[in-house]
Amino acid sequence: MSILHIDSIIKSFGEKDILKDIYLRSETGKVSGILGRNGSGKSTLFQIIFGTLKGNTQYIKFNNTILQNQYDRKNRVAYLPQSSFLPKNVKIKNLVSLFCSEDNIDQVSNLRLIQPFLNDTAKTLSGGELRVLEAILIIYSKAEFILLDEPFHSLSPKIVTELKIIIKQQTESKGFIISDHQYHDVLAISDDIFLLSDGHLKLIKDLDELKRFNYLPKNI
Ligand SMILES: Nc1ncnc2c1ncn2[C@@H]1O[C@H](COP(=O)(O)OP(=O)(O)OP(=O)(O)O)[C@@H](O)[C@H]1O
């Protein structure tokens, strides 16, 4: 089992304190779900964990190795950002070879969600087709820890179901940290749920707590 230990994350932008001493422990075999209102700092937290943004303070460890720069994260932490990141003119079969671990290339190429598009380029895909491709390339990368920021955004219900099955299958060997406003889907696949609110991560026990902390409307 591998552990991603995330501790002492503080981040402010100017006068705005966004993250106030965040602690999170992710391990292979588990999905950690992070919910939070718009602007609560979820993407900021993901970027700090992935290393593309520096916290005011941070302490991030993969097993016994302190992760200090992007190179330290290579093959350990992968990140699906909110916005599209794929080159638009490269054939999808080549993207699969580029992003996925060698062991996974055949499996990914044969996925129903990917196989029909192998000879196309990303620029010919619809928004949802592109989103699911990006999510799959990150999920099947070499990294043991996978950060997914809004993976279900713009996906139709059956595709969301297929993607959730893939995430659960891959949890056998990987640890996931996932955030999405489709909270039902996050709840369905997460072992632990956290609410990011007022700069702190609160462990959530049930839906009532999500109402009490003002994330869900009272009448749901
Ligand atoms: N580079 C930046 N400079 C200044 N403020 C920023 C910067 N990046 C983010 N912020 C602010 O930090 C806060 C948290 O942003 P973040 O994108 O992390 O929120 P989020 O929880 O992911 O929101 P959403 O659910 O809407 O995607 C917001 O108020 C945002 O305006």
Coordinates of C-alpha atoms and ligand atoms in Angstrom, one line a residue, residues 13 16 18 36-45 47 53 82 149-150 181 196, ligand 1:
F13 CA -4.2 35.0 -2.6
K16 CA -8.0 36.2 0.8
I18 CA -8.3 30.2 0.8
G36 CA -17.3 22.3 -1.5
R37 CA -19.1 25.4 -2.7
N38 CA -17.9 27.3 -5.8
G39 CA -14.7 29.2 -4.9
S40 CA -14.1 27.2 -1.7
G41 CA -10.6 26.2 -2.9
K42 CA -10.8 22.7 -4.3
S43 CA -8.9 23.4 -7.5
T44 CA -6.3 25.4 -5.5
L45 CA -5.8 22.4 -3.2
Q47 CA -2.9 22.3 -7.9
L53 CA 0.9 25.9 -7.5
Q82 CA -10.9 21.4 -14.8
D149 CA -11.2 17.8 -10.6
E150 CA -14.7 17.6 -11.9
H181 CA -20.5 19.1 -8.1
L196 CA -13.9 22.1 2.1
Ligands
LIG1 N1 -4.5 32.8 -9.3 C1 -5.4 33.3 -8.4 N2 -5.3 34.6 -8.0 C2 -6.2 35.1 -7.2 N3 -7.3 34.4 -6.7 C3 -7.4 33.2 -7.1 C4 -6.5 32.5 -8.0 N4 -6.9 31.3 -8.2 C5 -8.0 31.1 -7.4 N5 -8.3 32.2 -6.8 C6 -9.4 32.4 -5.9 O1 -9.4 31.4 -4.9 C7 -10.7 30.9 -4.6 C8 -10.7 29.4 -4.8 O2 -10.7 29.1 -6.1 P1 -10.8 27.6 -6.6 O3 -10.7 27.6 -8.1 O4 -9.8 26.8 -5.9 O5 -12.2 27.2 -6.1 P2 -13.1 25.8 -6.4 O6 -13.5 25.3 -5.1 O7 -12.3 24.9 -7.3 O8 -14.3 26.5 -7.2 P3 -15.3 25.8 -8.3 O9 -16.1 24.8 -7.6 O10 -16.1 27.0 -8.7 O11 -14.5 25.3 -9.4 C9 -11.7 31.7 -5.5 O12 -12.2 32.8 -4.7 C10 -10.8 32.2 -6.6 O13 -11.3 33.5 -7.1

